């Protein structure tokens, strides 16, 4: 596959992953009841909806990582390339943690089903298991958000020092990454501080879509032969445009 062909996947990946992740952020809290019994009851009441949420979550994470890997490959030289190359392993770790969090969270439905089928004397054990699995999912989500919080400023800095993409995209990544970092750490002491992560997501979504669309436009401007030429071809073509 030629690199320009791969770049054209960036725009739909950005749009679909942003829609999916925002939808999941809005829908998942419906089961996040402080009472584990009520939480299991909510899951059992709508198992199909529960499955759909986590499938959307998995697809969103996959598309997000795909977008960021494609975007990283458009930085071919200079300080911009160094910033994204350092950040690429971080987002790979974040994606792996996100997948683990998704699969762990999805497994709560199995705990709820076992709890419902168990005799009353055994149900307290399943309640404890439900709380433990839920806590594990939260911990994995914490790690994934930390990785995103570290990577986004790196990507934003690469955009700001490069000449390929609009500067507002770079600033949006730098600011949203800082908001994610502060929000997720502050949430450990003040649960209400988690709202900062919501606003960080609102800021990062337009930037992700803007980046994906920009990568697609860059692919349309570059002849296929240029994508494999000397480093800096992408920057030169972008500057000429």
PDB file of N, CA and C in Angstrom, residues 89-132:
ATOM      1  N   UNK A  89       5.619   5.357  21.092  1.00  0.00           N
ATOM      2  CA  UNK A  89       5.486   4.225  22.034  1.00  0.00           C
ATOM      3  C   UNK A  89       4.513   4.517  23.167  1.00  0.00           C
ATOM      4  N   UNK A  90       4.424   5.782  23.561  1.00  0.00           N
ATOM      5  CA  UNK A  90       3.524   6.138  24.657  1.00  0.00           C
ATOM      6  C   UNK A  90       2.078   5.913  24.256  1.00  0.00           C
ATOM      7  N   UNK A  91       1.714   6.327  23.052  1.00  0.00           N
ATOM      8  CA  UNK A  91       0.325   6.145  22.625  1.00  0.00           C
ATOM      9  C   UNK A  91       0.047   4.670  22.350  1.00  0.00           C
ATOM     10  N   UNK A  92       1.078   3.906  21.990  1.00  0.00           N
ATOM     11  CA  UNK A  92       0.889   2.457  21.827  1.00  0.00           C
ATOM     12  C   UNK A  92       0.560   1.815  23.174  1.00  0.00           C
ATOM     13  N   UNK A  93       1.267   2.244  24.216  1.00  0.00           N
ATOM     14  CA  UNK A  93       0.974   1.733  25.562  1.00  0.00           C
ATOM     15  C   UNK A  93      -0.427   2.165  25.988  1.00  0.00           C
ATOM     16  N   UNK A  94      -0.774   3.433  25.709  1.00  0.00           N
ATOM     17  CA  UNK A  94      -2.106   3.925  26.047  1.00  0.00           C
ATOM     18  C   UNK A  94      -3.201   3.144  25.348  1.00  0.00           C
ATOM     19  N   UNK A  95      -2.981   2.815  24.071  1.00  0.00           N
ATOM     20  CA  UNK A  95      -3.965   2.025  23.348  1.00  0.00           C
ATOM     21  C   UNK A  95      -4.134   0.641  23.941  1.00  0.00           C
ATOM     22  N   UNK A  96      -3.011   0.021  24.339  1.00  0.00           N
ATOM     23  CA  UNK A  96      -3.080  -1.304  24.962  1.00  0.00           C
ATOM     24  C   UNK A  96      -3.836  -1.246  26.287  1.00  0.00           C
ATOM     25  N   UNK A  97      -3.568  -0.206  27.083  1.00  0.00           N
ATOM     26  CA  UNK A  97      -4.292  -0.048  28.343  1.00  0.00           C
ATOM     27  C   UNK A  97      -5.774   0.206  28.090  1.00  0.00           C
ATOM     28  N   UNK A  98      -6.070   0.974  27.051  1.00  0.00           N
ATOM     29  CA  UNK A  98      -7.469   1.231  26.717  1.00  0.00           C
ATOM     30  C   UNK A  98      -8.198  -0.037  26.316  1.00  0.00           C
ATOM     31  N   UNK A  99      -7.542  -0.890  25.531  1.00  0.00           N
ATOM     32  CA  UNK A  99      -8.147  -2.171  25.172  1.00  0.00           C
ATOM     33  C   UNK A  99      -8.383  -3.029  26.408  1.00  0.00           C
ATOM     34  N   UNK A 100      -7.381  -3.083  27.297  1.00  0.00           N
ATOM     35  CA  UNK A 100      -7.521  -3.874  28.519  1.00  0.00           C
ATOM     36  C   UNK A 100      -8.658  -3.343  29.383  1.00  0.00           C
ATOM     37  N   UNK A 101      -8.751  -2.019  29.488  1.00  0.00           N
ATOM     38  CA  UNK A 101      -9.842  -1.419  30.266  1.00  0.00           C
ATOM     39  C   UNK A 101     -11.196  -1.761  29.662  1.00  0.00           C
ATOM     40  N   UNK A 102     -11.277  -1.739  28.328  1.00  0.00           N
ATOM     41  CA  UNK A 102     -12.530  -2.040  27.646  1.00  0.00           C
ATOM     42  C   UNK A 102     -12.964  -3.482  27.887  1.00  0.00           C
ATOM     43  N   UNK A 103     -12.035  -4.399  27.726  1.00  0.00           N
ATOM     44  CA  UNK A 103     -12.368  -5.809  27.909  1.00  0.00           C
ATOM     45  C   UNK A 103     -12.699  -6.124  29.368  1.00  0.00           C
ATOM     46  N   UNK A 104     -11.979  -5.473  30.287  1.00  0.00           N
ATOM     47  CA  UNK A 104     -12.265  -5.682  31.707  1.00  0.00           C
ATOM     48  C   UNK A 104     -13.638  -5.138  32.062  1.00  0.00           C
ATOM     49  N   UNK A 105     -13.945  -3.940  31.593  1.00  0.00           N
ATOM     50  CA  UNK A 105     -15.254  -3.356  31.865  1.00  0.00           C
ATOM     51  C   UNK A 105     -16.384  -4.172  31.264  1.00  0.00           C
ATOM     52  N   UNK A 106     -16.163  -4.674  30.061  1.00  0.00           N
ATOM     53  CA  UNK A 106     -17.199  -5.472  29.416  1.00  0.00           C
ATOM     54  C   UNK A 106     -17.496  -6.745  30.195  1.00  0.00           C
ATOM     55  N   UNK A 107     -16.474  -7.281  30.876  1.00  0.00           N
ATOM     56  CA  UNK A 107     -16.661  -8.536  31.614  1.00  0.00           C
ATOM     57  C   UNK A 107     -17.552  -8.371  32.843  1.00  0.00           C
ATOM     58  N   UNK A 108     -17.875  -7.151  33.218  1.00  0.00           N
ATOM     59  CA  UNK A 108     -18.776  -6.937  34.355  1.00  0.00           C
ATOM     60  C   UNK A 108     -20.150  -7.568  34.110  1.00  0.00           C
ATOM     61  N   UNK A 109     -20.536  -7.669  32.850  1.00  0.00           N
ATOM     62  CA  UNK A 109     -21.830  -8.295  32.558  1.00  0.00           C
ATOM     63  C   UNK A 109     -21.836  -9.766  32.956  1.00  0.00           C
ATOM     64  N   UNK A 110     -20.690 -10.449  32.812  1.00  0.00           N
ATOM     65  CA  UNK A 110     -20.606 -11.861  33.198  1.00  0.00           C
ATOM     66  C   UNK A 110     -20.705 -12.017  34.715  1.00  0.00           C
ATOM     67  N   UNK A 111     -20.085 -11.071  35.431  1.00  0.00           N
ATOM     68  CA  UNK A 111     -20.188 -11.107  36.891  1.00  0.00           C
ATOM     69  C   UNK A 111     -21.639 -10.886  37.316  1.00  0.00           C
ATOM     70  N   UNK A 112     -22.306  -9.943  36.650  1.00  0.00           N
ATOM     71  CA  UNK A 112     -23.706  -9.657  36.980  1.00  0.00           C
ATOM     72  C   UNK A 112     -24.595 -10.866  36.701  1.00  0.00           C
ATOM     73  N   UNK A 113     -24.349 -11.560  35.601  1.00  0.00           N
ATOM     74  CA  UNK A 113     -25.143 -12.740  35.263  1.00  0.00           C
ATOM     75  C   UNK A 113     -24.912 -13.857  36.285  1.00  0.00           C
ATOM     76  N   UNK A 114     -23.644 -14.031  36.706  1.00  0.00           N
ATOM     77  CA  UNK A 114     -23.350 -15.055  37.716  1.00  0.00           C
ATOM     78  C   UNK A 114     -23.996 -14.698  39.052  1.00  0.00           C
ATOM     79  N   UNK A 115     -23.995 -13.426  39.383  1.00  0.00           N
ATOM     80  CA  UNK A 115     -24.629 -12.964  40.621  1.00  0.00           C
ATOM     81  C   UNK A 115     -26.127 -13.256  40.601  1.00  0.00           C
ATOM     82  N   UNK A 116     -26.773 -12.987  39.473  1.00  0.00           N
ATOM     83  CA  UNK A 116     -28.212 -13.201  39.370  1.00  0.00           C
ATOM     84  C   UNK A 116     -28.567 -14.681  39.458  1.00  0.00           C
ATOM     85  N   UNK A 117     -27.680 -15.560  38.969  1.00  0.00           N
ATOM     86  CA  UNK A 117     -27.960 -16.995  38.969  1.00  0.00           C
ATOM     87  C   UNK A 117     -27.558 -17.685  40.262  1.00  0.00           C
ATOM     88  N   UNK A 118     -26.771 -17.006  41.088  1.00  0.00           N
ATOM     89  CA  UNK A 118     -26.256 -17.633  42.312  1.00  0.00           C
ATOM     90  C   UNK A 118     -27.323 -17.661  43.405  1.00  0.00           C
ATOM     91  N   UNK A 119     -27.257 -18.638  44.303  1.00  0.00           N
ATOM     92  CA  UNK A 119     -28.167 -18.647  45.457  1.00  0.00           C
ATOM     93  C   UNK A 119     -27.872 -17.446  46.358  1.00  0.00           C
ATOM     94  N   UNK A 120     -28.856 -16.982  47.120  1.00  0.00           N
ATOM     95  CA  UNK A 120     -28.668 -15.789  47.959  1.00  0.00           C
ATOM     96  C   UNK A 120     -27.441 -15.839  48.862  1.00  0.00           C
ATOM     97  N   UNK A 121     -27.107 -17.005  49.372  1.00  0.00           N
ATOM     98  CA  UNK A 121     -25.961 -17.105  50.278  1.00  0.00           C
ATOM     99  C   UNK A 121     -24.638 -16.800  49.575  1.00  0.00           C
ATOM    100  N   UNK A 122     -24.577 -17.042  48.250  1.00  0.00           N
ATOM    101  CA  UNK A 122     -23.332 -16.827  47.498  1.00  0.00           C
ATOM    102  C   UNK A 122     -23.266 -15.458  46.835  1.00  0.00           C
ATOM    103  N   UNK A 123     -24.358 -14.733  46.807  1.00  0.00           N
ATOM    104  CA  UNK A 123     -24.383 -13.469  46.074  1.00  0.00           C
ATOM    105  C   UNK A 123     -23.425 -12.412  46.615  1.00  0.00           C
ATOM    106  N   UNK A 124     -23.194 -12.304  47.940  1.00  0.00           N
ATOM    107  CA  UNK A 124     -22.231 -11.299  48.422  1.00  0.00           C
ATOM    108  C   UNK A 124     -20.837 -11.446  47.805  1.00  0.00           C
ATOM    109  N   UNK A 125     -20.438 -12.678  47.496  1.00  0.00           N
ATOM    110  CA  UNK A 125     -19.123 -12.882  46.886  1.00  0.00           C
ATOM    111  C   UNK A 125     -19.085 -12.268  45.487  1.00  0.00           C
ATOM    112  N   UNK A 126     -20.180 -12.379  44.750  1.00  0.00           N
ATOM    113  CA  UNK A 126     -20.229 -11.796  43.406  1.00  0.00           C
ATOM    114  C   UNK A 126     -20.302 -10.273  43.462  1.00  0.00           C
ATOM    115  N   UNK A 127     -20.930  -9.747  44.506  1.00  0.00           N
ATOM    116  CA  UNK A 127     -20.938  -8.292  44.683  1.00  0.00           C
ATOM    117  C   UNK A 127     -19.512  -7.790  44.871  1.00  0.00           C
ATOM    118  N   UNK A 128     -18.748  -8.500  45.702  1.00  0.00           N
ATOM    119  CA  UNK A 128     -17.347  -8.119  45.917  1.00  0.00           C
ATOM    120  C   UNK A 128     -16.536  -8.253  44.632  1.00  0.00           C
ATOM    121  N   UNK A 129     -16.804  -9.313  43.867  1.00  0.00           N
ATOM    122  CA  UNK A 129     -16.102  -9.497  42.595  1.00  0.00           C
ATOM    123  C   UNK A 129     -16.435  -8.374  41.624  1.00  0.00           C
ATOM    124  N   UNK A 130     -17.703  -7.959  41.597  1.00  0.00           N
ATOM    125  CA  UNK A 130     -18.137  -6.874  40.721  1.00  0.00           C
ATOM    126  C   UNK A 130     -17.376  -5.586  41.061  1.00  0.00           C
ATOM    127  N   UNK A 131     -17.261  -5.300  42.346  1.00  0.00           N
ATOM    128  CA  UNK A 131     -16.551  -4.091  42.762  1.00  0.00           C
ATOM    129  C   UNK A 131     -15.072  -4.172  42.404  1.00  0.00           C
ATOM    130  N   UNK A 132     -14.490  -5.358  42.537  1.00  0.00           N
ATOM    131  CA  UNK A 132     -13.067  -5.519  42.237  1.00  0.00           C
ATOM    132  C   UNK A 132     -12.793  -5.370  40.745  1.00  0.00           C
TER     133      UNK A 132
END
